[in-house]
XYZ file of C-alpha atoms in Angstrom:
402
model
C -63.896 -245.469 -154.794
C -67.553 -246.162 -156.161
C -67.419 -248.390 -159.340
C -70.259 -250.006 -161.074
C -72.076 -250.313 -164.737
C -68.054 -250.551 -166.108
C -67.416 -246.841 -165.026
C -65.969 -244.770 -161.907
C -68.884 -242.909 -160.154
C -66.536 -241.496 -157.012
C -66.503 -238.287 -158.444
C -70.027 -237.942 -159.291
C -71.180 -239.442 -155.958
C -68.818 -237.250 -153.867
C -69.892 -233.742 -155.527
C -74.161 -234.494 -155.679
C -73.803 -235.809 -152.321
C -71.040 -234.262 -149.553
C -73.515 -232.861 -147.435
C -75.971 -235.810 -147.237
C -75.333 -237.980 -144.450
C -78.534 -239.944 -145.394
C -76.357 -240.181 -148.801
C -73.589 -241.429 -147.544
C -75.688 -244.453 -145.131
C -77.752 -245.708 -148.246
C -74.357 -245.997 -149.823
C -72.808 -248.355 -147.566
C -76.372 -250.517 -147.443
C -76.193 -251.381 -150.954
C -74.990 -254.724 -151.783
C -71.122 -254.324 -152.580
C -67.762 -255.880 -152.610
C -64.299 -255.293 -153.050
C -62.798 -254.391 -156.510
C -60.880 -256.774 -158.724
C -56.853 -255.678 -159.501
C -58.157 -256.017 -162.982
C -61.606 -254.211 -162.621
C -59.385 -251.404 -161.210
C -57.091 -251.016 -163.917
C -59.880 -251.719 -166.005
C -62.393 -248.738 -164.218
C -60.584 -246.572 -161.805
C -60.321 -243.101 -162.722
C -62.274 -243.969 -166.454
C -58.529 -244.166 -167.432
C -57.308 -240.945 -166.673
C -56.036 -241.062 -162.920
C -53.749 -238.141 -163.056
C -56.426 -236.233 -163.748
C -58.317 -237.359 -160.690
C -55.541 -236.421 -158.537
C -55.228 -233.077 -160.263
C -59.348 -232.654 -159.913
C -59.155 -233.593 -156.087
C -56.111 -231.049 -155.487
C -57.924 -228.014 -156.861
C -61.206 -229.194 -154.553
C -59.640 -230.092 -151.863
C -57.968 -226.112 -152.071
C -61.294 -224.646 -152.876
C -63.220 -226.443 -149.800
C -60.069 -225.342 -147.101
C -60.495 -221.226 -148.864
C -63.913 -221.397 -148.022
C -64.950 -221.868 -151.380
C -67.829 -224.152 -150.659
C -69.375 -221.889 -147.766
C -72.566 -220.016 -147.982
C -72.880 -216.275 -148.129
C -76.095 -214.951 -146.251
C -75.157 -211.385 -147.602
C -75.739 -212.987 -151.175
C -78.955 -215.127 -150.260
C -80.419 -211.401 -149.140
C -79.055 -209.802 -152.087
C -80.640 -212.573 -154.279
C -84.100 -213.003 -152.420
C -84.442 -208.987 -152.295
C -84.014 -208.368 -155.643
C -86.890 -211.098 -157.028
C -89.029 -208.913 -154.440
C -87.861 -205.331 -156.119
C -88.594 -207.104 -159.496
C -92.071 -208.543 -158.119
C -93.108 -204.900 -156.651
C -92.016 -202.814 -159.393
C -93.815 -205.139 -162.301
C -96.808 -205.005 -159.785
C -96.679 -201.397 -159.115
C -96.324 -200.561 -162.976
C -99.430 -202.967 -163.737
C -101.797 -201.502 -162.144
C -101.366 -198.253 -164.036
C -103.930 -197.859 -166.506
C -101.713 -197.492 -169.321
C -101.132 -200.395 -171.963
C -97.954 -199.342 -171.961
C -97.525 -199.427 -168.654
C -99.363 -203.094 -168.093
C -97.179 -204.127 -170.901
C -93.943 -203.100 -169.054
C -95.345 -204.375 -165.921
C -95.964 -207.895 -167.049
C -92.355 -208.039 -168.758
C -90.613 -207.495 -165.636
C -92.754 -209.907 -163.506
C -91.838 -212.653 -166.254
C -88.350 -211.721 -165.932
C -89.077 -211.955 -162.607
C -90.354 -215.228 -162.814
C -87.131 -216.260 -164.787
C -85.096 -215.133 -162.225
C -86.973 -217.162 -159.628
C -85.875 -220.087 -162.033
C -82.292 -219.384 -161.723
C -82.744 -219.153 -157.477
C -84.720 -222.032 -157.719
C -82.048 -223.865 -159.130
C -79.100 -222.965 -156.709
C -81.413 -224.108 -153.710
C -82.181 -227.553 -155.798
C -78.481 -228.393 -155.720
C -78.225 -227.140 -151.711
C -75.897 -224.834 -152.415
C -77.531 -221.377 -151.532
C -77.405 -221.878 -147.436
C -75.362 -225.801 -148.204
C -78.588 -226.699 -145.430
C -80.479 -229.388 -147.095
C -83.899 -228.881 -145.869
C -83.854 -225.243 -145.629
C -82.512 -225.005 -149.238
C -85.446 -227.573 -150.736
C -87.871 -225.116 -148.609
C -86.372 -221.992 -150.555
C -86.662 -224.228 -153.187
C -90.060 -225.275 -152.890
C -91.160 -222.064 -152.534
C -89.831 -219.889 -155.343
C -90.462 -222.776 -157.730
C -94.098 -223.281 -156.571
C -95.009 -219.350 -155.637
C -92.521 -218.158 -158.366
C -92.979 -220.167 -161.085
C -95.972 -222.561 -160.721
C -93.966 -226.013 -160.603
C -92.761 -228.842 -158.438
C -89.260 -228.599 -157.057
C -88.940 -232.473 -156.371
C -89.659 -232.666 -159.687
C -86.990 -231.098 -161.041
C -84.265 -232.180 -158.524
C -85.357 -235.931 -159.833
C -84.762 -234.741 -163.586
C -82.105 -232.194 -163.294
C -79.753 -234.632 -161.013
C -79.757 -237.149 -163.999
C -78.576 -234.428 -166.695
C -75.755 -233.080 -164.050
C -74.602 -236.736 -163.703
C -74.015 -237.366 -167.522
C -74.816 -234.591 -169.732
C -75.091 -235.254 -173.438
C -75.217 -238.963 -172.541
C -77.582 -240.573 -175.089
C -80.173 -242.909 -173.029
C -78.785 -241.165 -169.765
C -79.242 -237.285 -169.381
C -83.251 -236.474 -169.448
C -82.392 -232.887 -171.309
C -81.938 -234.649 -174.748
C -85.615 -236.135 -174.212
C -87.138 -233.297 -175.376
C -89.462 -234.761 -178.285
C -91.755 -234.092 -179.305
C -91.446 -230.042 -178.992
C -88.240 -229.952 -179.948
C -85.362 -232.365 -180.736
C -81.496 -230.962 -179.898
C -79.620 -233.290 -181.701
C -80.142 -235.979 -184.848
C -78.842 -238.487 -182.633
C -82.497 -238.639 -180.389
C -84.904 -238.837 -183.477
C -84.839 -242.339 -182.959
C -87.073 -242.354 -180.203
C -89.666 -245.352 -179.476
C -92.252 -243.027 -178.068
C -92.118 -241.299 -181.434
C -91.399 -242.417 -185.065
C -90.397 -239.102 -186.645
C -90.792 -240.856 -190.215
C -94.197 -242.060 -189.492
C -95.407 -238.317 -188.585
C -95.553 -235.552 -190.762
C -97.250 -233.331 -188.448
C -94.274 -233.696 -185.866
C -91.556 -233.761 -189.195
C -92.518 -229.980 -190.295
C -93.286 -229.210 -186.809
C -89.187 -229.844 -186.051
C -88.313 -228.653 -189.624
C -89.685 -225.165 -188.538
C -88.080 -225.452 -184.744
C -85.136 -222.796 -185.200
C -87.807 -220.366 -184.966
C -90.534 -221.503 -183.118
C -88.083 -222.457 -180.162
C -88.113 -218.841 -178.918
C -91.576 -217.776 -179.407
C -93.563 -220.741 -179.036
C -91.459 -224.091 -177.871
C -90.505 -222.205 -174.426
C -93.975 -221.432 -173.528
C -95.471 -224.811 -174.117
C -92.709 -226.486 -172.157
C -93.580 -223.961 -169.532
C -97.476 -225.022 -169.834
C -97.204 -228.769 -169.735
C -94.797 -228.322 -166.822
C -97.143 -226.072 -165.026
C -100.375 -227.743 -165.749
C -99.790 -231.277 -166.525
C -96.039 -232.809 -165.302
C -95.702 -231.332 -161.874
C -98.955 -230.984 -160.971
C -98.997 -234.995 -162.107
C -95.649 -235.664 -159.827
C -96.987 -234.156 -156.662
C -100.163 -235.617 -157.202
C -98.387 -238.838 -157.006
C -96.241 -238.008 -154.274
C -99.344 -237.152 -152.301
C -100.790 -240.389 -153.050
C -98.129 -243.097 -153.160
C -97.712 -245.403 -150.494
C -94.120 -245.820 -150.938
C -93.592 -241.600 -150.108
C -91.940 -240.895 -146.932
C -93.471 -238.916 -144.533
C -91.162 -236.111 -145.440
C -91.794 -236.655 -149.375
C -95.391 -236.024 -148.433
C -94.843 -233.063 -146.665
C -92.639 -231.409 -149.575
C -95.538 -232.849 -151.993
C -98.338 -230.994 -149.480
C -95.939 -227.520 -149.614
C -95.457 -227.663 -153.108
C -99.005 -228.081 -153.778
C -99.697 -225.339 -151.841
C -97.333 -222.996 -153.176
C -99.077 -223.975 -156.708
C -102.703 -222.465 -155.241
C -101.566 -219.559 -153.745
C -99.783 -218.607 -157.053
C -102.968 -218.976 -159.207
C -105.372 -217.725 -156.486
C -103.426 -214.819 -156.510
C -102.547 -214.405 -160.011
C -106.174 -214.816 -161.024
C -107.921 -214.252 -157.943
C -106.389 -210.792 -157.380
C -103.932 -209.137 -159.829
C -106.437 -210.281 -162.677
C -109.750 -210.251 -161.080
C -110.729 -207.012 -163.151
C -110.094 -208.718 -166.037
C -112.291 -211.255 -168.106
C -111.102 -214.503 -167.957
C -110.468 -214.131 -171.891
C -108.246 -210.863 -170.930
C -106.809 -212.542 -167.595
C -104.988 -215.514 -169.774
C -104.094 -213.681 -172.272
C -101.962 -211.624 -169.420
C -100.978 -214.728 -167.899
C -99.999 -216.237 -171.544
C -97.745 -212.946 -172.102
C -96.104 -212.930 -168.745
C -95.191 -216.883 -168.783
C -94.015 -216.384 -172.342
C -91.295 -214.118 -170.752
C -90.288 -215.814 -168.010
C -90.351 -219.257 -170.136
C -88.616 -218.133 -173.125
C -85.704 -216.049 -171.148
C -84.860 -218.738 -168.056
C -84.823 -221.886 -171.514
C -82.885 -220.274 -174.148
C -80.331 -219.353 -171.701
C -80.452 -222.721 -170.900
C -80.274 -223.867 -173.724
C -76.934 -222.439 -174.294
C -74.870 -224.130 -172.300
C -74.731 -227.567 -174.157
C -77.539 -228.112 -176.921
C -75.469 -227.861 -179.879
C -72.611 -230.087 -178.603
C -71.748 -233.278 -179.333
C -73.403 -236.532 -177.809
C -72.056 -239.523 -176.409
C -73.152 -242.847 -176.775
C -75.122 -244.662 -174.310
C -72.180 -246.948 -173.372
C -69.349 -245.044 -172.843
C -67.887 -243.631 -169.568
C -65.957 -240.437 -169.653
C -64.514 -238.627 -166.738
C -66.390 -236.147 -164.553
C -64.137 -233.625 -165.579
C -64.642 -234.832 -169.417
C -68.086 -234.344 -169.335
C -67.491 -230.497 -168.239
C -65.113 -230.345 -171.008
C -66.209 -232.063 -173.994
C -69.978 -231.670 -173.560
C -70.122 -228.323 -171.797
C -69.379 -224.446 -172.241
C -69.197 -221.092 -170.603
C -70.216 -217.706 -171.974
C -67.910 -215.103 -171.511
C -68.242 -213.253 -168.728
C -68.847 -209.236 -167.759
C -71.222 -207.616 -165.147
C -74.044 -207.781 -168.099
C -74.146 -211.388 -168.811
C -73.462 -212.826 -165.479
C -76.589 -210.986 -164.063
C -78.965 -212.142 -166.925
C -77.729 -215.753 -166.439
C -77.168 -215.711 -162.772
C -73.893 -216.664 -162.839
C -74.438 -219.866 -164.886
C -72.916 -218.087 -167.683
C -69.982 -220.022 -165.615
C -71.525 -223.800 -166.398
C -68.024 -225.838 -166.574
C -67.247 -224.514 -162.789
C -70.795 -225.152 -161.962
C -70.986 -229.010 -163.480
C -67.710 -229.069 -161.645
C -69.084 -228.300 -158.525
C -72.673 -228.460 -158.493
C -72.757 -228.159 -154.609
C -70.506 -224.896 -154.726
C -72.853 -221.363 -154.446
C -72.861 -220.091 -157.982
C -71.860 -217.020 -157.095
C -68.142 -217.925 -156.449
C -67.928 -219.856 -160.289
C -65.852 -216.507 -161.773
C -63.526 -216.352 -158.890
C -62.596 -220.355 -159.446
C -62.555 -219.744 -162.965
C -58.888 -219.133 -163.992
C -57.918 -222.419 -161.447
C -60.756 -224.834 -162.938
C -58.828 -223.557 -166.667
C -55.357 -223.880 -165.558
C -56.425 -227.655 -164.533
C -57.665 -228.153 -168.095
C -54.681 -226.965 -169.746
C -52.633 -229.007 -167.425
C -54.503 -231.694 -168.206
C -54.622 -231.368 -172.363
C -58.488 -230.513 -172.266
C -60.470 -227.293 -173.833
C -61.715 -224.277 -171.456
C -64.831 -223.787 -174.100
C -65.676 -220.176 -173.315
C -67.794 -218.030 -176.164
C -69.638 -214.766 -176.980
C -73.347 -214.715 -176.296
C -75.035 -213.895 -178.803
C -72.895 -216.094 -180.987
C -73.285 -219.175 -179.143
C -77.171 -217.941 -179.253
C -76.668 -217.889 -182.669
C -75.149 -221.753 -182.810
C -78.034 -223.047 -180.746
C -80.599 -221.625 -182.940
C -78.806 -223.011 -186.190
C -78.124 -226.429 -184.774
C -82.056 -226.526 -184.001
C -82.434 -226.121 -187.520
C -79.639 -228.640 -188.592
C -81.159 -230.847 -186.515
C -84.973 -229.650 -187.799
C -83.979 -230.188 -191.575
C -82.500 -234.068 -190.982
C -85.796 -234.313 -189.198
C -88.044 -233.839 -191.790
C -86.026 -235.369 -194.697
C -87.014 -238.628 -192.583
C -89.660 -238.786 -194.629
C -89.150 -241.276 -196.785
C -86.599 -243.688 -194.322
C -87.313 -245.586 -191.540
C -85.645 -244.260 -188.559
C-alpha cells in the first residue's frame, strides 16, 4: 500500500493512475521504505479497512464485466453530436435574422459547454483509456472548443479529484476573489476580505452575480490570461519534456485557430465592437451552463480541515452528491449528474456511471455511509443560497479581522 503525510494514498494512486506505466516507475523511484506495525495500524485503510476490502470487491467486479473498457460507438456518438451542435448554431447564424443570430450563438455556447464536458472525460483518459490519444482529444476540444489549455486543467482538476472539499488541498475552493464557496476560505493570505470593501459587497451580492457575471469572467481570465500564461511557460521552461512541449505547441495552436476563425471568419462582417459583443454572448453561454452545473456537485457541502485524512470512498460520500437521474438531466450534465460513481472511478468512461449506480449504493449502505442523490433544480437552488450564506458572513467582516 502507498502511505505517507499520516494518510493511505493506495486508493487514490491506484484509480488516477492504472493505466500509466510511467506512473507506476516514478512510484517505485521515490525514496521509500517499509511500513512500521504501528504506522499500519496507525494509517492503513484511514481506519476503515473493511471498507477497503468492500471498495476493491466491487472494482475488482466492475474491471472483469468490462466496466472499465472504452466504447468507440459512444466516442462517435459524443464527437458527432458537438459537430451537429457546431453546424446547426453556424448554419442558423448566418441568417440575417436577430432572432436567428441569437439562436445561433446559444447553441454554439452550448456547444462550447458540451465540449467542456468531452474535454473532461479525455483529461481523466477515460474516453478511448489510451493516454496520449485521449490528451490529443483533449487538447483539441479544449483548445478549438473552448479556447483553453488542457494541461492546465489536468494539473488543477487532478488535485480537486484527489481530496475534494479539503481546505489547503483541493484547488476548487480557491476561487477568491470572484467568488468564495464556503466561510471556511475567507481567510485567505492573498486576500484580506476585512481589509476590502470593494471585494466584501462584491461577495455579499455573489448569489446573483454567479450566474450572469462570475461564470463569464472565470471563463475570460482562463481564456486570456491563465492558460494562455501556462502554455506560455510550458513552451519556455527548461525543465518541460520534449513531449510537454509538444502538448504546449498543440495547445497553442488549437488557441489561434479558434480565434482566427471566430474573428477572422464567422465575425469578419462584423465591427470589432459588434464581433465581441457576439463573442461575449456566446462565451457567456457556454461559461455559465458547463460552471453552474459544476458547481452542483459539491459547493455547498461541508469542508474538511487541512489535516485530516478520510477514506477515498469518504470523500465521495461526505463531500460529494449526485443529481437524480432521467434521460433529461443526464444529457445536460453528460452523465456527471452521476459524480459519486465518477470520483469513485475517475478512470471509468462516464457513460457507464448509471449502470454502476445501484452497486456503488449498495456498498454505501453496507458500509453505514449516505448515497446523497437530489433534485436539480433544488440542489441549484442550495448552491445559489449557500453563495449567499457564504456572501453575507463575507461582508459582515467588516469590522473583524479575519
Amino acid at each position: 500500500r502507498v502511505h505517507g503525510n499520516e494518510g493511505d494514498a493506495t486508493e487514490a494512486f491506484q484509480e488516477f493512475h492504472s493505466r500509466s506505466h510511467k506512473a507506476q516507475l516514478i512510484l517505485k523511484s521515490l525514496p521509500s521504505r517499509e511500513a512500521t506495525k504501528e504506522e499500519i495500524k496507525n494509517r492503513a485503510h484511514n481506519g476503515k479497512p473493511k471498507l477497503t476490502s468492500d471498495f476493491a470487491k466491487l472494482r475488482k467486479k466492475l474491471v472483469e464485466e468490462g466496466y472499465f473498457d472504452p466504447s468507440v460507438s459512444e466516442t462517435v456518438y459524443r464527437v458527432s453530436e458537438l459537430i451537429f451542435l457546431h453546424v446547426v448554431g453556424l448554419y442558423l447564424f448566418s441568417f440575417p435574422s436577430f432572432l436567428s443570430k441569437f439562436i445561433g450563438l446559444a447553441i454554439l455556447g452550448i456547444a462550447e459547454g458540451r465540449c467542456g464536458w468531452l474535454m473532461h472525460e479525455g483529461g481523466h483518459f477515460s474516453m478511448t483509456t489510451n493516454i496520449i490519444v485521449d490528451k490529443i482529444f483533449q487538447v483539441v476540444l479544449f483548445g478549438f472548443g473552448c479556447g483553453m489549455s488542457g494541461s492546465w486543467w489536468r494539473n488543477q482538476h487532478n488535485k480537486h479529484h484527489a481530496t475534494p472539499q479539503k481546505l489547503q488541498h483541493d484547488v476548487d475552493l480557491d476561487t477568491l476573489p470572484l467568488v468564495a464557496f464556503n466561510s471556511a476560505i475567507l481567510n485567505n493570505r492573498f486576500f484580506n476580505v476585512s481589509k476590502s470593501p470593494i471585494l466584501r459587497v462584491w461577495l455579499r451580492f455573489q448569489g446573483a452575480l454567479f450566474i450572469p457575471i462570475s461564470c463569464l469572467l472565470v471563463a475570460l481570465g482562463w481564456q486570456f490570461f491563465l492558460h494562455p500564461r501556462h502554455i506560455y511557460r510550458l513552451l519556455t521552461s527548461p525543465r518541460s519534456s520534449k513531449q510537454n512541449r509538444m502538448f504546449a505547441l498543440l495547445e497553442a495552436t488549437m488557441l489561434v485557430l479558434r480565434f482566427y476563425l471566430m474573428f477572422g471568419v464567422v465575425f469578419s462582417s462584423y465591427s470589432w465592437s459588434s464581433a465581441i459583443g457576439c463573442f461575449l454572448f456566446y462565451d457567456f453561454i457556454g461559461a455559465s451552463y458547463i460552471f453552474t452545473n459544476f458547481s452542483l456537485s459539491h459547493t455547498h457541502l461541508p469542508v474538511s480541515d487541512a489535516n485530516s485524512y478520510l477514506h477515498w470512498v469518504d470523500y465521495a460520500s461526505k463531500h460529494t452528491i449526485n443529481i437524480t437521474p432521467g434521460i433529461i438531466c443526464t444529457w445536460w450534465m453528460a452523465y456527471l449528474n452521476f459524480q459519486i460513481e465518477h470520483h469513485l472511478f475517475p478512470s471509468m468512461p462516464q457513460f457507464r456511471h448509471p449502470k454502476i449506480s445501484p452497486l456503488v449504493r449498495e456498498m454505501f449502505e453496507n458500509n453505514g455511509l449516505v448515497y446523497d442523490s437530489r433534485p436539480y433544480f433544488s440542489t441549484l437552488g442550495t448552491t445559489l443560497k449557500n453563495l449567499n450564506t457564504v456572501g453575507i458572513e463575507a461582508y459582515s467582516k467588516k469590522n473583524k479581522q479575519v
